[in-house]
Amino acid sequence: MREDRGLLVVVSGPSGAGKGTVCRHLLEIRPELISSVSVTTRLPRPGEREGVHYFFRTPEEYERMREAGEFLESASVYGSGYATPRRFVYDHLRAGRDVLLEIDIQGALQVKERVEQGVFIFILPPSMKELRDRITGRGTESEDVIIRRFAKAYEELNFVSRYNYVVVNDIARDAARRIEAILIAEHCRVDRNRELNRKLLEEVFPHDVSTYQ
Ligand code: ADP
Ligand code: 5GP
């Protein structure tokens, strides 16, 4: 993918670290960011809407889409299928818009293989006690599920080294501001601005920009 296109921003990290909460704040302060809507085989929770929170599909339909190559990445999370629609993401990136994926670690690592210019951000809790309290406090899971999620989160901390940035979610709004700062810096990187630099050189010497790069 060329450097003058939008940024693919992947936010992931252990369950309960606050990915969803931080991303909601980020979208408030940067509303031009395009949030990808995933496909899932899990059932909608109360209040969740088709096409807004997820595209809810049967396991058969999900499998058909996967085989047809419609997913940028896909993963099984707690027994359900989750996937990012490839077309939606690439269309926005090509149009120069930044796209946000809030996905689990297995999915993020697949995206990293395919889109090496992506920006990979790992959300960490301020402490393991706080992580446990957040998983428990969400109130949507049984004790059994809480224990499994906490154990998985503990293992998942090992994957942090595969990411480009770490953001500690102490105060959600502050964490979102740090991600905003990362996006601003990423847009200023030399390798994302070659096209602009070339145009400036061409303005002066239209036929000789060969010395650049
Ligand atoms: P994830 O998407 O990583 O699984 P959520 O965004 O659902 O995590 O957050 C898990 C729980 O922790 C929720 O109850 C949420 O309100 C709470 N939470 C998230 N961020 C913070 C924070 N910075 N401070 C206190 N509670 C938080
Ligand atoms: P939930 O069912 O609570 O909405 O999401 C469960 C987990 O699935 C979260 O960790 C979330 O980040 C992850 N998830 C949501 N969408 C996707 C996706 O498209 N791909 C992958 N790999 N994970 C996803």
Coordinates of N, CA and C and ligand atoms in Angstrom, one line a residue:
M1 N 0.8 -1.2 0.0 CA 0.0 0.0 0.0 C 0.9 1.3 0.0
R2 N 0.5 2.3 -0.7 CA 1.3 3.5 -0.9 C 1.3 4.3 0.4
E3 N 2.3 5.2 0.5 CA 2.4 6.0 1.7 C 1.4 7.1 1.9
D4 N 0.8 7.5 0.8 CA -0.1 8.7 0.9 C -1.5 8.2 1.2
R5 N -1.7 7.0 1.6 CA -3.0 6.5 2.0 C -3.2 6.7 3.5
G6 N -4.5 6.3 3.9 CA -4.8 6.5 5.3 C -4.0 5.5 6.2
L7 N -4.1 5.8 7.5 CA -3.4 4.9 8.4 C -4.4 3.8 8.8
L8 N -3.8 2.5 8.9 CA -4.6 1.4 9.5 C -4.2 1.3 11.0
V9 N -5.1 1.7 11.8 CA -4.8 1.7 13.3 C -5.4 0.5 14.0
V10 N -4.5 -0.3 14.5 CA -5.1 -1.5 15.2 C -4.9 -1.4 16.7
V11 N -6.0 -1.4 17.4 CA -6.0 -1.3 18.9 C -6.4 -2.7 19.4
S12 N -5.5 -3.3 20.2 CA -5.9 -4.5 20.8 C -5.2 -4.6 22.2
G13 N -5.3 -5.8 22.8 CA -4.8 -6.0 24.1 C -5.8 -6.9 24.9
P14 N -5.4 -7.2 26.1 CA -6.2 -8.2 26.8 C -7.6 -7.8 27.1
S15 N -8.5 -8.8 27.1 CA -9.9 -8.5 27.5 C -10.0 -7.8 28.8
G16 N -10.8 -6.7 28.8 CA -11.0 -6.0 30.1 C -10.0 -4.9 30.3
A17 N -9.0 -4.8 29.4 CA -8.0 -3.7 29.5 C -8.7 -2.3 29.2
G18 N -9.8 -2.4 28.5 CA -10.5 -1.1 28.2 C -10.4 -0.7 26.8
K19 N -10.2 -1.6 25.8 CA -10.1 -1.3 24.4 C -11.3 -0.5 23.9
G20 N -12.5 -1.1 24.2 CA -13.7 -0.5 23.7 C -13.9 0.8 24.3
T21 N -13.7 1.0 25.6 CA -13.9 2.3 26.2 C -13.0 3.4 25.7
V22 N -11.7 3.0 25.5 CA -10.7 4.0 25.0 C -11.0 4.3 23.6
C23 N -11.4 3.3 22.8 CA -11.8 3.6 21.4 C -13.0 4.5 21.3
R24 N -13.9 4.4 22.2 CA -15.1 5.3 22.1 C -14.7 6.7 22.4
H25 N -13.8 6.9 23.4 CA -13.2 8.3 23.6 C -12.4 8.8 22.4
L26 N -11.7 7.9 21.8 CA -10.9 8.3 20.6 C -11.7 8.8 19.5
L27 N -12.8 8.1 19.3 CA -13.8 8.5 18.2 C -14.5 9.8 18.5
E28 N -14.6 10.1 19.8 CA -15.2 11.4 20.1 C -14.2 12.5 19.8
I29 N -12.9 12.3 20.1 CA -12.0 13.4 19.9 C -11.5 13.4 18.5
R30 N -11.7 12.3 17.7 CA -11.2 12.3 16.3 C -12.3 11.6 15.5
P31 N -13.4 12.4 15.3 CA -14.6 11.8 14.7 C -14.4 11.4 13.2
E32 N -13.3 11.9 12.6 CA -13.1 11.6 11.2 C -12.5 10.2 11.0
L33 N -12.1 9.6 12.2 CA -11.5 8.2 12.1 C -12.7 7.2 11.8
I34 N -12.4 6.3 10.8 CA -13.4 5.4 10.4 C -13.3 4.1 11.2
S35 N -14.4 3.8 11.9 CA -14.3 2.6 12.8 C -14.9 1.4 12.0
S36 N -14.1 0.3 11.9 CA -14.5 -0.8 11.1 C -15.5 -1.6 11.9
V37 N -16.6 -2.1 11.2 CA -17.6 -2.9 11.9 C -17.3 -4.3 11.5
S38 N -17.1 -5.1 12.6 CA -16.7 -6.5 12.4 C -17.9 -7.4 12.1
V39 N -17.6 -8.6 11.5 CA -18.6 -9.7 11.4 C -18.5 -10.6 12.6
T40 N -19.6 -11.1 13.1 CA -19.4 -12.0 14.2 C -20.6 -13.1 14.1
T41 N -20.2 -14.3 14.7 CA -21.3 -15.3 14.8 C -22.0 -15.3 16.1
R42 N -21.5 -14.4 17.1 CA -22.2 -14.4 18.4 C -23.5 -13.7 18.2
L43 N -24.4 -13.9 19.2 CA -25.7 -13.3 19.2 C -25.6 -11.9 19.7
P44 N -26.5 -11.0 19.2 CA -26.5 -9.6 19.7 C -26.8 -9.5 21.1
R45 N -26.1 -8.6 21.9 CA -26.5 -8.3 23.2 C -27.6 -7.3 23.2
P46 N -28.3 -7.1 24.3 CA -29.4 -6.1 24.3 C -28.8 -4.7 23.9
G47 N -29.5 -4.1 23.0 CA -29.1 -2.7 22.6 C -28.2 -2.7 21.4
E48 N -27.6 -3.9 21.0 CA -26.7 -3.9 19.9 C -27.4 -4.0 18.6
R49 N -26.9 -3.2 17.6 CA -27.7 -3.1 16.3 C -26.8 -3.7 15.2
E50 N -27.5 -4.4 14.3 CA -26.9 -4.9 13.0 C -26.3 -3.8 12.2
G51 N -25.0 -4.0 11.9 CA -24.4 -3.0 11.0 C -23.8 -1.8 11.8
V52 N -24.1 -1.7 13.1 CA -23.6 -0.6 13.9 C -22.5 -1.1 14.8
H53 N -22.9 -2.1 15.6 CA -22.0 -2.7 16.5 C -21.2 -3.9 15.8
Y54 N -22.0 -4.7 15.1 CA -21.4 -5.8 14.4 C -22.4 -6.1 13.2
F55 N -21.9 -6.9 12.3 CA -22.7 -7.6 11.3 C -22.9 -9.0 11.9
F56 N -24.1 -9.3 12.3 CA -24.3 -10.6 13.0 C -24.7 -11.7 11.9
R57 N -23.9 -12.7 11.8 CA -24.1 -13.7 10.8 C -24.1 -15.1 11.4
T58 N -24.8 -16.1 10.7 CA -24.8 -17.5 11.2 C -23.4 -18.0 10.9
P59 N -23.1 -19.1 11.6 CA -21.7 -19.7 11.4 C -21.6 -20.1 9.9
E60 N -22.7 -20.6 9.3 CA -22.6 -21.0 7.9 C -22.2 -19.8 6.9
E61 N -22.9 -18.7 7.2 CA -22.7 -17.5 6.3 C -21.3 -17.0 6.6
Y62 N -20.9 -17.0 7.8 CA -19.5 -16.5 8.2 C -18.5 -17.4 7.5
E63 N -18.7 -18.7 7.5 CA -17.7 -19.6 6.8 C -17.7 -19.4 5.3
R64 N -18.8 -19.1 4.8 CA -18.9 -18.8 3.3 C -18.1 -17.6 3.0
M65 N -18.3 -16.5 3.8 CA -17.5 -15.3 3.6 C -16.0 -15.5 3.8
R66 N -15.7 -16.3 4.8 CA -14.2 -16.5 5.0 C -13.6 -17.2 3.8
E67 N -14.3 -18.3 3.3 CA -13.8 -19.0 2.2 C -13.7 -18.1 0.9
A68 N -14.6 -17.2 0.8 CA -14.6 -16.3 -0.4 C -13.6 -15.2 -0.3
G69 N -12.8 -15.2 0.8 CA -11.7 -14.2 1.0 C -12.2 -12.9 1.4
E70 N -13.3 -12.8 2.0 CA -13.9 -11.4 2.3 C -13.3 -10.8 3.6
F71 N -12.5 -11.6 4.3 CA -12.0 -11.1 5.6 C -10.5 -10.7 5.5
L72 N -10.2 -9.6 6.2 CA -8.8 -9.2 6.3 C -8.1 -10.1 7.3
E73 N -8.8 -10.4 8.4 CA -8.4 -11.3 9.4 C -9.6 -11.9 10.0
S74 N -9.4 -13.1 10.7 CA -10.5 -13.7 11.4 C -10.0 -14.5 12.6
A75 N -10.8 -14.6 13.6 CA -10.3 -15.3 14.8 C -11.5 -15.8 15.6
S76 N -11.2 -16.9 16.3 CA -12.2 -17.4 17.2 C -12.0 -16.9 18.6
V77 N -12.9 -16.1 19.1 CA -12.8 -15.5 20.5 C -13.9 -16.1 21.4
Y78 N -13.5 -16.8 22.4 CA -14.4 -17.4 23.4 C -15.6 -18.1 22.6
G79 N -15.2 -18.9 21.6 CA -16.1 -19.8 21.0 C -16.9 -19.2 19.8
S80 N -16.8 -17.9 19.6 CA -17.5 -17.3 18.5 C -16.5 -16.8 17.4
G81 N -17.0 -16.7 16.2 CA -16.1 -16.2 15.1 C -16.2 -14.6 15.0
Y82 N -15.1 -14.0 14.8 CA -15.0 -12.5 14.7 C -14.1 -12.2 13.5
A83 N -14.5 -11.3 12.6 CA -13.6 -11.0 11.5 C -13.8 -9.6 11.0
T84 N -12.8 -9.1 10.3 CA -12.8 -7.7 9.8 C -13.0 -7.8 8.3
P85 N -14.1 -7.1 7.8 CA -14.3 -7.1 6.3 C -13.2 -6.4 5.6
R86 N -12.6 -7.1 4.7 CA -11.4 -6.6 3.9 C -11.8 -5.4 3.1
R87 N -12.9 -5.5 2.3 CA -13.2 -4.5 1.3 C -13.4 -3.1 1.9
F88 N -14.2 -3.1 3.0 CA -14.5 -1.8 3.7 C -13.2 -1.1 4.1
V89 N -12.3 -1.9 4.7 CA -11.1 -1.3 5.2 C -10.2 -0.7 4.1
Y90 N -10.0 -1.5 3.0 CA -9.2 -1.1 1.9 C -9.8 0.1 1.2
D91 N -11.1 0.1 1.0 CA -11.8 1.3 0.3 C -11.5 2.6 1.0
H92 N -11.6 2.6 2.4 CA -11.4 3.8 3.1 C -9.9 4.2 3.1
L93 N -9.0 3.2 3.3 CA -7.6 3.5 3.2 C -7.2 4.1 1.9
R94 N -7.7 3.6 0.8 CA -7.4 4.1 -0.5 C -7.9 5.5 -0.7
A95 N -9.0 5.8 0.0 CA -9.5 7.2 -0.1 C -8.8 8.1 0.8
G96 N -7.8 7.6 1.5 CA -6.9 8.5 2.4 C -7.5 8.7 3.8
R97 N -8.4 7.8 4.2 CA -9.0 8.0 5.5 C -8.3 7.0 6.5
D98 N -8.2 7.4 7.7 CA -7.6 6.5 8.7 C -8.7 5.6 9.2
V99 N -8.3 4.3 9.4 CA -9.3 3.3 9.8 C -8.9 2.6 11.1
L100 N -9.9 2.5 12.0 CA -9.6 2.0 13.3 C -10.1 0.5 13.4
L101 N -9.3 -0.4 13.8 CA -9.7 -1.8 14.1 C -9.5 -2.0 15.6
E102 N -10.6 -2.4 16.3 CA -10.5 -2.8 17.7 C -10.7 -4.3 17.7
I103 N -9.6 -5.0 17.8 CA -9.7 -6.5 17.6 C -8.8 -7.2 18.6
D104 N -9.0 -8.5 18.6 CA -8.2 -9.3 19.6 C -6.8 -9.5 19.1
I105 N -6.0 -10.1 19.9 CA -4.5 -10.2 19.6 C -4.3 -11.2 18.4
Q106 N -5.0 -12.3 18.4 CA -4.8 -13.2 17.2 C -5.0 -12.5 15.9
G107 N -6.1 -11.7 15.9 CA -6.5 -11.0 14.7 C -5.4 -9.9 14.3
A108 N -5.0 -9.2 15.4 CA -4.0 -8.1 15.2 C -2.7 -8.7 14.5
L109 N -2.3 -9.8 15.0 CA -1.1 -10.4 14.5 C -1.2 -10.8 13.0
Q110 N -2.4 -11.3 12.6 CA -2.7 -11.6 11.2 C -2.6 -10.3 10.4
V111 N -3.2 -9.2 10.9 CA -3.2 -7.9 10.1 C -1.7 -7.5 10.0
K112 N -0.9 -7.7 11.0 CA 0.5 -7.3 10.9 C 1.2 -8.0 9.8
E113 N 0.9 -9.2 9.6 CA 1.5 -10.0 8.5 C 1.1 -9.4 7.1
R114 N -0.1 -8.9 7.1 CA -0.6 -8.5 5.7 C -0.4 -7.0 5.5
V115 N -0.5 -6.2 6.5 CA -0.4 -4.7 6.3 C 0.8 -4.2 7.2
E116 N 2.0 -4.3 6.7 CA 3.1 -4.0 7.6 C 3.2 -2.5 8.0
Q117 N 2.6 -1.6 7.2 CA 2.6 -0.2 7.5 C 1.6 0.2 8.6
G118 N 0.8 -0.8 9.0 CA -0.2 -0.5 10.1 C 0.4 0.0 11.3
V119 N -0.4 0.6 12.2 CA 0.0 1.2 13.5 C -0.6 0.3 14.5
F120 N 0.3 -0.5 15.3 CA -0.2 -1.5 16.2 C -0.1 -1.0 17.6
I121 N -1.2 -0.9 18.3 CA -1.2 -0.3 19.6 C -1.8 -1.3 20.6
F122 N -1.0 -1.5 21.7 CA -1.4 -2.5 22.7 C -1.9 -1.7 24.0
I123 N -3.1 -2.0 24.4 CA -3.7 -1.3 25.6 C -3.4 -2.2 26.8
L124 N -2.7 -1.6 27.8 CA -2.4 -2.3 29.0 C -3.3 -1.7 30.2
P125 N -3.6 -2.6 31.1 CA -4.3 -2.0 32.3 C -3.2 -1.4 33.2
P126 N -3.6 -0.5 34.1 CA -2.5 0.0 35.0 C -2.0 -1.0 36.0
S127 N -2.8 -2.1 36.4 CA -2.3 -3.1 37.2 C -3.2 -4.4 37.0
M128 N -2.7 -5.5 37.4 CA -3.5 -6.8 37.2 C -4.7 -6.8 38.1
K129 N -4.6 -6.1 39.3 CA -5.7 -6.0 40.2 C -6.8 -5.2 39.5
E130 N -6.4 -4.1 38.9 CA -7.4 -3.3 38.2 C -8.0 -4.0 37.0
L131 N -7.2 -4.8 36.3 CA -7.7 -5.6 35.2 C -8.8 -6.6 35.7
R132 N -8.5 -7.3 36.8 CA -9.5 -8.2 37.3 C -10.8 -7.5 37.7
D133 N -10.6 -6.3 38.4 CA -11.8 -5.6 38.8 C -12.6 -5.1 37.6
R134 N -11.9 -4.8 36.5 CA -12.6 -4.3 35.3 C -13.4 -5.5 34.6
I135 N -12.7 -6.7 34.6 CA -13.4 -7.8 34.0 C -14.6 -8.2 34.8
T136 N -14.5 -8.1 36.1 CA -15.6 -8.5 37.1 C -16.7 -7.4 37.0
G137 N -16.2 -6.1 37.0 CA -17.1 -5.0 37.1 C -18.0 -4.8 35.9
R138 N -17.6 -5.3 34.8 CA -18.4 -5.2 33.6 C -19.8 -5.8 33.7
G139 N -19.8 -6.8 34.6 CA -21.1 -7.4 35.0 C -21.8 -8.2 34.0
T140 N -21.1 -8.5 32.8 CA -21.8 -9.2 31.7 C -21.4 -10.7 31.8
E141 N -20.4 -11.1 32.6 CA -19.8 -12.4 32.5 C -20.0 -13.2 33.8
S142 N -20.2 -14.5 33.7 CA -20.3 -15.4 34.9 C -18.9 -15.5 35.5
E143 N -18.8 -16.1 36.8 CA -17.6 -16.3 37.5 C -16.6 -17.1 36.7
D144 N -17.2 -18.2 36.1 CA -16.4 -19.1 35.3 C -15.7 -18.4 34.1
V145 N -16.5 -17.5 33.4 CA -15.9 -16.8 32.3 C -14.9 -15.8 32.7
I146 N -15.1 -15.1 33.9 CA -14.2 -14.2 34.4 C -12.8 -14.8 34.7
I147 N -12.8 -16.0 35.3 CA -11.6 -16.7 35.6 C -10.8 -17.0 34.3
R148 N -11.6 -17.5 33.3 CA -11.0 -17.8 32.0 C -10.4 -16.6 31.3
R149 N -11.1 -15.5 31.3 CA -10.7 -14.3 30.7 C -9.4 -13.7 31.4
F150 N -9.4 -13.8 32.7 CA -8.3 -13.3 33.4 C -7.0 -14.1 33.1
A151 N -7.2 -15.4 33.1 CA -6.0 -16.3 32.8 C -5.5 -16.0 31.4
K152 N -6.4 -15.8 30.4 CA -6.1 -15.6 29.0 C -5.4 -14.2 28.9
A153 N -5.9 -13.2 29.7 CA -5.3 -11.9 29.6 C -3.9 -11.9 30.1
Y154 N -3.6 -12.7 31.2 CA -2.3 -12.8 31.7 C -1.3 -13.4 30.6
E155 N -1.8 -14.4 29.9 CA -0.9 -15.0 28.8 C -0.7 -13.9 27.7
E156 N -1.8 -13.2 27.4 CA -1.7 -12.3 26.3 C -0.7 -11.1 26.5
L157 N -0.4 -10.8 27.7 CA 0.6 -9.7 28.0 C 1.9 -10.0 27.3
N158 N 2.2 -11.3 27.1 CA 3.5 -11.6 26.4 C 3.6 -11.1 25.0
F159 N 2.4 -10.8 24.4 CA 2.5 -10.4 22.9 C 2.8 -8.9 22.7
V160 N 2.9 -8.2 23.8 CA 3.2 -6.7 23.7 C 4.3 -6.4 22.8
S161 N 5.4 -7.3 22.8 CA 6.6 -7.0 22.0 C 6.4 -7.0 20.5
R162 N 5.2 -7.5 20.1 CA 5.0 -7.5 18.6 C 4.3 -6.2 18.1
Y163 N 4.0 -5.3 19.1 CA 3.3 -4.1 18.7 C 4.3 -2.9 18.6
N164 N 3.8 -1.8 18.1 CA 4.6 -0.6 17.9 C 4.5 0.3 19.1
Y165 N 3.3 0.3 19.8 CA 3.1 1.3 20.9 C 2.4 0.6 22.0
V166 N 2.6 1.1 23.2 CA 1.9 0.6 24.4 C 1.2 1.9 25.0
V167 N -0.1 1.7 25.3 CA -0.8 2.8 25.9 C -1.5 2.2 27.2
V168 N -1.1 2.8 28.3 CA -1.7 2.3 29.6 C -3.1 3.0 29.8
N169 N -4.1 2.2 30.0 CA -5.4 2.8 30.2 C -5.7 3.0 31.6
D170 N -5.1 4.1 32.1 CA -5.3 4.5 33.5 C -6.7 5.3 33.6
I171 N -6.6 6.5 32.9 CA -7.9 7.3 32.7 C -8.2 7.2 31.3
A172 N -9.4 6.7 30.9 CA -9.7 6.3 29.5 C -9.5 7.5 28.6
R173 N -9.9 8.7 29.0 CA -9.8 9.9 28.1 C -8.3 10.2 27.9
D174 N -7.5 10.1 28.9 CA -6.0 10.4 28.7 C -5.4 9.3 27.8
A175 N -5.8 8.1 27.9 CA -5.3 7.0 27.0 C -5.7 7.4 25.6
A176 N -6.9 7.8 25.4 CA -7.4 8.1 24.0 C -6.5 9.3 23.5
R177 N -6.2 10.3 24.3 CA -5.4 11.4 23.9 C -4.0 11.0 23.5
R178 N -3.5 10.0 24.2 CA -2.1 9.4 23.8 C -2.2 8.7 22.5
I179 N -3.3 8.0 22.2 CA -3.4 7.4 20.9 C -3.5 8.5 19.8
E180 N -4.3 9.6 20.1 CA -4.4 10.7 19.2 C -3.0 11.2 18.8
A181 N -2.1 11.3 19.9 CA -0.8 11.8 19.7 C 0.0 10.9 18.8
I182 N -0.2 9.6 19.0 CA 0.5 8.6 18.1 C 0.1 8.8 16.7
L183 N -1.2 9.0 16.5 CA -1.7 9.1 15.1 C -1.1 10.4 14.4
I184 N -1.0 11.5 15.2 CA -0.5 12.7 14.7 C 1.0 12.5 14.3
A185 N 1.7 11.8 15.2 CA 3.2 11.6 14.9 C 3.3 10.7 13.7
E186 N 2.5 9.6 13.6 CA 2.6 8.7 12.5 C 2.4 9.4 11.1
H187 N 1.5 10.4 11.1 CA 1.2 11.1 9.9 C 2.4 12.0 9.5
C188 N 3.3 12.3 10.5 CA 4.4 13.2 10.2 C 5.7 12.4 9.8
R189 N 5.6 11.0 9.8 CA 6.8 10.2 9.5 C 7.2 10.5 8.0
V190 N 8.5 10.5 7.9 CA 9.1 10.8 6.5 C 8.5 9.8 5.5
D191 N 8.5 8.5 5.9 CA 8.1 7.5 4.9 C 6.6 7.6 4.5
R192 N 5.8 8.4 5.3 CA 4.4 8.6 4.9 C 4.2 9.9 4.1
N193 N 5.3 10.6 3.9 CA 5.2 11.9 3.2 C 6.1 12.1 2.0
R194 N 6.5 10.9 1.5 CA 7.5 11.0 0.3 C 6.8 11.7 -0.9
E195 N 5.5 11.4 -1.1 CA 4.8 12.0 -2.2 C 4.8 13.5 -2.1
L196 N 4.5 14.0 -1.0 CA 4.4 15.5 -0.8 C 5.8 16.1 -1.0
N197 N 6.9 15.4 -0.5 CA 8.2 15.9 -0.7 C 8.6 16.0 -2.2
R198 N 8.2 14.9 -2.9 CA 8.5 14.8 -4.3 C 7.8 16.0 -5.1
K199 N 6.6 16.3 -4.7 CA 5.8 17.4 -5.4 C 6.5 18.7 -5.1
L200 N 7.0 18.9 -3.9 CA 7.8 20.2 -3.6 C 9.0 20.3 -4.5
L201 N 9.7 19.2 -4.6 CA 10.9 19.2 -5.5 C 10.6 19.4 -6.9
E202 N 9.5 18.8 -7.3 CA 9.1 19.0 -8.8 C 8.7 20.4 -9.1
E203 N 8.2 21.1 -8.1 CA 7.8 22.5 -8.3 C 9.0 23.3 -8.8
V204 N 10.2 23.0 -8.3 CA 11.4 23.8 -8.7 C 12.0 23.2 -9.9
F205 N 12.2 21.9 -9.9 CA 12.9 21.2 -11.1 C 11.9 20.1 -11.6
P206 N 11.0 20.5 -12.4 CA 10.0 19.5 -12.8 C 10.6 18.2 -13.5
H207 N 11.8 18.3 -14.1 CA 12.3 17.1 -14.8 C 13.4 16.4 -14.0
D208 N 13.7 16.9 -12.9 CA 14.8 16.2 -12.2 C 14.6 16.0 -10.7
V209 N 13.9 15.0 -10.4 CA 13.7 14.6 -9.0 C 14.4 13.3 -8.6
S210 N 15.3 12.9 -9.6 CA 15.9 11.6 -9.4 C 16.8 11.5 -8.2
T211 N 17.3 12.6 -7.7 CA 18.3 12.5 -6.6 C 17.6 12.3 -5.3
Y212 N 16.2 12.5 -5.3 CA 15.5 12.3 -4.1 C 15.3 10.8 -3.7
Q213 N 15.4 10.5 -2.4 CA 15.2 9.1 -1.8 C 16.4 8.2 -1.8
Ligands
ADP1 P1 -12.2 -4.4 26.5 O1 -12.9 -3.8 25.3 O2 -10.8 -4.3 26.5 O3 -12.7 -5.9 26.8 P2 -14.0 -2.6 28.0 O4 -13.8 -1.3 27.3 O5 -15.2 -3.3 27.8 O6 -12.7 -3.6 27.8 O7 -13.8 -2.2 29.6 C1 -13.9 -3.2 30.6 C2 -14.5 -2.6 31.9 O8 -13.6 -1.7 32.4 C3 -15.8 -1.8 31.6 O9 -16.7 -2.0 32.7 C4 -15.3 -0.4 31.5 O10 -16.3 0.5 31.9 C5 -14.2 -0.4 32.5 N1 -13.1 0.6 32.2 C6 -12.5 0.7 31.0 N2 -11.6 1.7 31.0 C7 -11.5 2.2 32.3 C8 -10.8 3.1 33.0 N3 -9.8 3.9 32.4 N4 -11.0 3.3 34.3 C9 -12.0 2.6 34.9 N5 -12.7 1.6 34.3 C10 -12.5 1.4 33.0
5GP2 P1 -17.3 -8.7 22.2 O1 -18.0 -10.0 21.9 O2 -17.2 -8.4 23.7 O3 -17.9 -7.5 21.5 O4 -15.8 -8.8 21.7 C1 -15.0 -9.9 22.2 C2 -13.6 -9.7 21.6 O5 -13.6 -9.9 20.2 C3 -12.9 -8.4 22.0 O6 -11.6 -8.7 22.5 C4 -12.9 -7.7 20.6 O7 -11.7 -6.8 20.6 C5 -12.7 -8.9 19.7 N1 -13.1 -8.6 18.3 C6 -14.2 -7.8 17.9 N2 -14.2 -7.7 16.6 C7 -13.2 -8.4 16.1 C8 -12.7 -8.8 14.8 O8 -13.2 -8.3 13.8 N3 -11.6 -9.6 14.8 C9 -11.0 -10.1 15.9 N4 -9.9 -10.8 15.7 N5 -11.4 -9.8 17.1 C10 -12.5 -9.0 17.2

